[in-house]
């Protein structure tokens, strides 16, 4: 493929059913594109992403000798890989394709102004065609993948992930900060919906990783340095006791750093009485034949639970989310304990026993005469501790319309799952972003819940969002599949839309090194003076360096100055600007 | 699909067997998805494309499982590729046959709201991109034979039996919707403007039978007031669906938000028992529906829906349990949010595989913690809604997890292509 040959551009405008065609006159867009320079073919189709649409592109490339393709359809975020593959199948370099977003950028946001939307669509297509003319072929590169996965966090998710990877035949390095593996689950006396203790569930996993030759277990350890790119990471792991630092070559990472149970100081007199505890603290109580008050050792007769403590609080950042596990955990604990005390009262907002077997637990609790009472979201229960140490609760029960009061011997607060204290550090270490709930952002909330925006780094378990232990196990196996997929292939393609330093123009000022948000630029010491060097696999192609460079020494492949200026020119110098102009 | 992709990514070969003419499942028919309002087809179709092009995946659509023998690491599966009366190798998906076909029947992909021909493709991005002739409605006029330039139509095609040798099996057979006409008091199938949520999805879908215009089916008018009834065929012991269907609260809220998007001035009410917004970003979405979109939420199970023959409007009797007052709300359109149930035919599949279901009809998993994607038969795995209701991210995650566990079996002695 010779880029220097005269451009022969094909333009394909997509209706996206009614999504685009509903407000944009696609026929007019396609017709206008026909008269643009270098355009030899222009058409519009119902769905460009359908097999028929893809076939049309391939056919026209072959039939008309197209050497540049513009598809005006949806956001490149979903279908850019599809169309790149299509042009490649027809023998073109994948970087000779350009996508115009007529849906998110035009039809959806200008739904009620079809004429203006059509005009904007025409402008965008004209700009894309101008850019396409200057597009250049780029090499398709791949890098090798080190067949070893780092699993951060030795809770139930981390254990499962490490074990799956090892059973599949790859090495796993499992790092846990605490002296022992097992995380929160190991401490819990009861899981739901079945009746195992946390230890019964976690012990086989700990034994499994312990005796598997492919798993390296590092307890009392944490990651202090992390560098590299997909397939080729380097992790520095420090032993907290010996302070010894070991370096590992890593191909993929699974972050399974879990959650913390929220300590609800400032809620419901927590901390003012030993008999007000959190659900996590209740689950950690050692099972004994007698169920006694922590404060005075007297038997507990009346017990109360309050749900949504530190969860579902609109406007309170980090506490807006539902913590998912608590409703079912409360139902389980309440029905278990009901046989050991005289009365159990559960105050709730909504009962979210959604999972398999969970609804049954809630039903069991009620059949055992656990009293459920719904309080309003904007009028939470009041709790105070009297001078004599008694707990007094009062609240408004929505369903009966009455103000109620209760004096439990023990009050259990079902608190939120919140990210661990050092979540921000972990995020920074692995270049992960966090969502409003404080947990890590997946690559796509619907279809890519386990991968992240950083290639080669997966998330699993409660590090991704509040969830229960069984769900964390499924996450862990899923994330392990992603890591194994990378390792089994042995190599991975990387983007060529990266920045490139022109050595003769670089003034060694280091500006780009500090500007790069991904740490992809370093100074090449082999040159004198040292000049900037881009590690392409780490570069995300954001262009920050190119904008910052005072010497214009940085070229952004696939978004060169010439390509962008051509788009600007096409926008500003167009006949249609004067058409219909009187404003 | 996710399971097949994750298996294929490891270099193993996956056979993806699908009963209907196209892969994509229910998600292909949905309009937007919660909680980000991403367009469902738009995020799904890249996956369809990826699956169909993957060198390590062989697609068998319109295909049933006839028998399974063998054990972990060495199963023999006999499949029946049903005759589609169109030669997959010759068909280019051009649609000339459908243009000529004189038979119009209700389109199941549009929940029977629109029409398709006897020769059809369920939706434009159907994968594989080939037509299927529905012999139950075909009148054998043979017009399609003449219309097809490629000679792809073969009305004498026979079912084909194929034997596959596989090391592991993953069940991802999805769900079916609860038949809401089981509640006669809610008026479904008697009152045209009482519809179910899947029909609603097709009505608001730009690629649907109304091009995305949300109208009343009885008279085509724009509804000014819409009610959404939750938990229809979920959490109801009397209808043999004691469990929570997990997705309805969120799709109900999403549908309510979409109603506001289509008709900002319409009054929109959701009738619910508990709002179960438990997943990532769900509670925030619920809050946004209440505050930003002004969707009204009323806690109460709807007792009865009737139609006023003078005004053609729907009267909805319900107790507002928060004020303990019975009320009668008036709507133009009522959307019932059905719960989900094990798919049709799962009993037969379960019997062939020798696995077990629980009394709710879903596939039994071996252990909540040790084997959440394993069945009781080694080498047979399960994911998605086949073992209980799940939303899309949970299904995708389980798909990846099942692929992981299956790949361990394959790596121990499976065939590597």
mmCIF file of N, CA and C in Angstrom, chain A residues 523-575:
data_model
loop_
_atom_site.group_PDB
_atom_site.id
_atom_site.type_symbol
_atom_site.label_atom_id
_atom_site.label_comp_id
_atom_site.label_asym_id
_atom_site.label_seq_id
_atom_site.Cartn_x
_atom_site.Cartn_y
_atom_site.Cartn_z
ATOM 1 N N UNK A 523 14.050 10.045 29.509
ATOM 2 C CA UNK A 523 15.145 10.622 28.737
ATOM 3 C C UNK A 523 16.094 9.490 28.363
ATOM 4 N N UNK A 524 16.464 9.455 27.117
ATOM 5 C CA UNK A 524 17.336 8.395 26.619
ATOM 6 C C UNK A 524 18.793 8.740 26.940
ATOM 7 N N UNK A 525 19.376 8.067 27.920
ATOM 8 C CA UNK A 525 20.718 8.446 28.364
ATOM 9 C C UNK A 525 21.805 8.080 27.341
ATOM 10 N N UNK A 526 21.447 7.257 26.367
ATOM 11 C CA UNK A 526 22.465 6.848 25.401
ATOM 12 C C UNK A 526 22.795 7.978 24.424
ATOM 13 N N UNK A 527 21.923 8.995 24.415
ATOM 14 C CA UNK A 527 22.174 10.127 23.518
ATOM 15 C C UNK A 527 22.841 11.260 24.307
ATOM 16 N N UNK A 528 23.581 12.083 23.599
ATOM 17 C CA UNK A 528 24.228 13.202 24.269
ATOM 18 C C UNK A 528 23.922 14.466 23.497
ATOM 19 N N UNK A 529 23.192 15.438 24.027
ATOM 20 C CA UNK A 529 22.525 15.358 25.326
ATOM 21 C C UNK A 529 21.371 14.355 25.286
ATOM 22 N N UNK A 530 20.952 13.836 26.454
ATOM 23 C CA UNK A 530 19.855 12.857 26.472
ATOM 24 C C UNK A 530 18.589 13.475 25.879
ATOM 25 N N UNK A 531 17.945 12.754 24.993
ATOM 26 C CA UNK A 531 16.701 13.286 24.435
ATOM 27 C C UNK A 531 15.521 12.420 24.851
ATOM 28 N N UNK A 532 14.319 13.011 24.711
ATOM 29 C CA UNK A 532 13.110 12.320 25.180
ATOM 30 C C UNK A 532 12.862 11.058 24.355
ATOM 31 N N UNK A 533 12.379 10.029 25.060
ATOM 32 C CA UNK A 533 12.115 8.755 24.401
ATOM 33 C C UNK A 533 10.749 8.249 24.855
ATOM 34 N N UNK A 534 9.891 7.865 23.909
ATOM 35 C CA UNK A 534 8.542 7.403 24.248
ATOM 36 C C UNK A 534 8.518 5.875 24.305
ATOM 37 N N UNK A 535 8.021 5.331 25.408
ATOM 38 C CA UNK A 535 7.783 3.888 25.466
ATOM 39 C C UNK A 535 6.402 3.662 24.871
ATOM 40 N N UNK A 536 6.372 3.162 23.643
ATOM 41 C CA UNK A 536 5.110 3.173 22.894
ATOM 42 C C UNK A 536 4.002 2.360 23.557
ATOM 43 N N UNK A 537 4.360 1.259 24.198
ATOM 44 C CA UNK A 537 3.332 0.415 24.800
ATOM 45 C C UNK A 537 2.657 1.103 25.987
ATOM 46 N N UNK A 538 3.338 2.103 26.561
ATOM 47 C CA UNK A 538 2.721 2.805 27.695
ATOM 48 C C UNK A 538 1.944 4.038 27.251
ATOM 49 N N UNK A 539 2.225 4.501 26.040
ATOM 50 C CA UNK A 539 1.611 5.731 25.546
ATOM 51 C C UNK A 539 0.143 5.484 25.209
ATOM 52 N N UNK A 540 -0.736 6.388 25.663
ATOM 53 C CA UNK A 540 -2.159 6.270 25.358
ATOM 54 C C UNK A 540 -2.550 7.167 24.184
ATOM 55 N N UNK A 541 -1.577 7.885 23.637
ATOM 56 C CA UNK A 541 -1.862 8.754 22.495
ATOM 57 C C UNK A 541 -2.690 9.967 22.847
ATOM 58 N N UNK A 542 -2.583 10.451 24.093
ATOM 59 C CA UNK A 542 -3.454 11.558 24.523
ATOM 60 C C UNK A 542 -3.000 12.894 23.958
ATOM 61 N N UNK A 543 -1.711 13.021 23.631
ATOM 62 C CA UNK A 543 -1.240 14.254 23.007
ATOM 63 C C UNK A 543 -0.807 15.342 23.965
ATOM 64 N N UNK A 544 -0.877 15.077 25.256
ATOM 65 C CA UNK A 544 -0.487 16.094 26.234
ATOM 66 C C UNK A 544 0.960 16.541 25.998
ATOM 67 N N UNK A 545 1.826 15.586 25.700
ATOM 68 C CA UNK A 545 3.242 15.901 25.496
ATOM 69 C C UNK A 545 3.435 16.794 24.281
ATOM 70 N N UNK A 546 2.706 16.468 23.210
ATOM 71 C CA UNK A 546 2.863 17.227 21.974
ATOM 72 C C UNK A 546 2.434 18.671 22.185
ATOM 73 N N UNK A 547 1.352 18.848 22.974
ATOM 74 C CA UNK A 547 0.871 20.189 23.240
ATOM 75 C C UNK A 547 1.868 20.949 24.116
ATOM 76 N N UNK A 548 2.524 20.234 25.030
ATOM 77 C CA UNK A 548 3.415 20.899 25.982
ATOM 78 C C UNK A 548 4.784 21.202 25.371
ATOM 79 N N UNK A 549 5.189 20.442 24.379
ATOM 80 C CA UNK A 549 6.552 20.563 23.848
ATOM 81 C C UNK A 549 6.796 21.960 23.255
ATOM 82 N N UNK A 550 7.755 22.708 23.803
ATOM 83 C CA UNK A 550 7.994 24.068 23.298
ATOM 84 C C UNK A 550 8.729 24.069 21.956
ATOM 85 N N UNK A 551 9.285 22.920 21.564
ATOM 86 C CA UNK A 551 10.076 22.893 20.328
ATOM 87 C C UNK A 551 9.333 22.234 19.174
ATOM 88 N N UNK A 552 8.055 21.913 19.372
ATOM 89 C CA UNK A 552 7.283 21.176 18.359
ATOM 90 C C UNK A 552 8.036 19.933 17.894
ATOM 91 N N UNK A 553 8.670 19.268 18.839
ATOM 92 C CA UNK A 553 9.479 18.100 18.473
ATOM 93 C C UNK A 553 8.683 16.809 18.554
ATOM 94 N N UNK A 554 7.411 16.909 18.984
ATOM 95 C CA UNK A 554 6.635 15.675 19.164
ATOM 96 C C UNK A 554 5.524 15.565 18.124
ATOM 97 N N UNK A 555 5.515 14.449 17.457
ATOM 98 C CA UNK A 555 4.485 14.154 16.454
ATOM 99 C C UNK A 555 3.510 13.163 17.075
ATOM 100 N N UNK A 556 2.225 13.408 16.918
ATOM 101 C CA UNK A 556 1.241 12.416 17.344
ATOM 102 C C UNK A 556 0.861 11.609 16.109
ATOM 103 N N UNK A 557 1.278 10.350 16.079
ATOM 104 C CA UNK A 557 0.901 9.538 14.943
ATOM 105 C C UNK A 557 -0.622 9.416 14.891
ATOM 106 N N UNK A 558 -1.173 9.517 13.739
ATOM 107 C CA UNK A 558 -2.610 9.387 13.478
ATOM 108 C C UNK A 558 -3.392 10.642 13.889
ATOM 109 N N UNK A 559 -2.718 11.620 14.527
ATOM 110 C CA UNK A 559 -3.351 12.913 14.787
ATOM 111 C C UNK A 559 -2.272 13.966 14.580
ATOM 112 N N UNK A 560 -1.674 13.959 13.412
ATOM 113 C CA UNK A 560 -0.578 14.892 13.159
ATOM 114 C C UNK A 560 -1.126 16.302 13.010
ATOM 115 N N UNK A 561 -0.250 17.285 13.160
ATOM 116 C CA UNK A 561 -0.668 18.676 12.990
ATOM 117 C C UNK A 561 -1.317 18.879 11.625
ATOM 118 N N UNK A 562 -0.721 18.273 10.607
ATOM 119 C CA UNK A 562 -1.265 18.453 9.256
ATOM 120 C C UNK A 562 -2.687 17.909 9.170
ATOM 121 N N UNK A 563 -2.891 16.751 9.785
ATOM 122 C CA UNK A 563 -4.234 16.147 9.731
ATOM 123 C C UNK A 563 -5.246 17.034 10.451
ATOM 124 N N UNK A 564 -4.847 17.564 11.594
ATOM 125 C CA UNK A 564 -5.788 18.363 12.377
ATOM 126 C C UNK A 564 -6.042 19.717 11.719
ATOM 127 N N UNK A 565 -4.961 20.325 11.193
ATOM 128 C CA UNK A 565 -5.144 21.610 10.520
ATOM 129 C C UNK A 565 -6.019 21.452 9.271
ATOM 130 N N UNK A 566 -5.880 20.324 8.606
ATOM 131 C CA UNK A 566 -6.724 20.077 7.434
ATOM 132 C C UNK A 566 -8.195 20.042 7.839
ATOM 133 N N UNK A 567 -8.468 19.462 9.009
ATOM 134 C CA UNK A 567 -9.855 19.414 9.480
ATOM 135 C C UNK A 567 -10.359 20.820 9.800
ATOM 136 N N UNK A 568 -9.519 21.602 10.462
ATOM 137 C CA UNK A 568 -9.913 22.973 10.817
ATOM 138 C C UNK A 568 -10.187 23.777 9.558
ATOM 139 N N UNK A 569 -9.287 23.609 8.613
ATOM 140 C CA UNK A 569 -9.441 24.340 7.352
ATOM 141 C C UNK A 569 -10.736 23.936 6.653
ATOM 142 N N UNK A 570 -10.980 22.637 6.623
ATOM 143 C CA UNK A 570 -12.189 22.146 5.964
ATOM 144 C C UNK A 570 -13.434 22.712 6.633
ATOM 145 N N UNK A 571 -13.358 22.876 7.950
ATOM 146 C CA UNK A 571 -14.522 23.400 8.656
ATOM 147 C C UNK A 571 -14.726 24.877 8.338
ATOM 148 N N UNK A 572 -13.616 25.646 8.406
ATOM 149 C CA UNK A 572 -13.733 27.094 8.274
ATOM 150 C C UNK A 572 -13.944 27.546 6.830
ATOM 151 N N UNK A 573 -13.305 26.858 5.895
ATOM 152 C CA UNK A 573 -13.337 27.332 4.522
ATOM 153 C C UNK A 573 -14.317 26.513 3.703
ATOM 154 N N UNK A 574 -15.568 26.537 4.089
ATOM 155 C CA UNK A 574 -16.493 25.700 3.353
ATOM 156 C C UNK A 574 -17.594 26.544 2.761
ATOM 157 N N UNK A 575 -18.061 26.159 1.602
ATOM 158 C CA UNK A 575 -19.142 26.921 0.973
ATOM 159 C C UNK A 575 -20.399 26.934 1.839
#
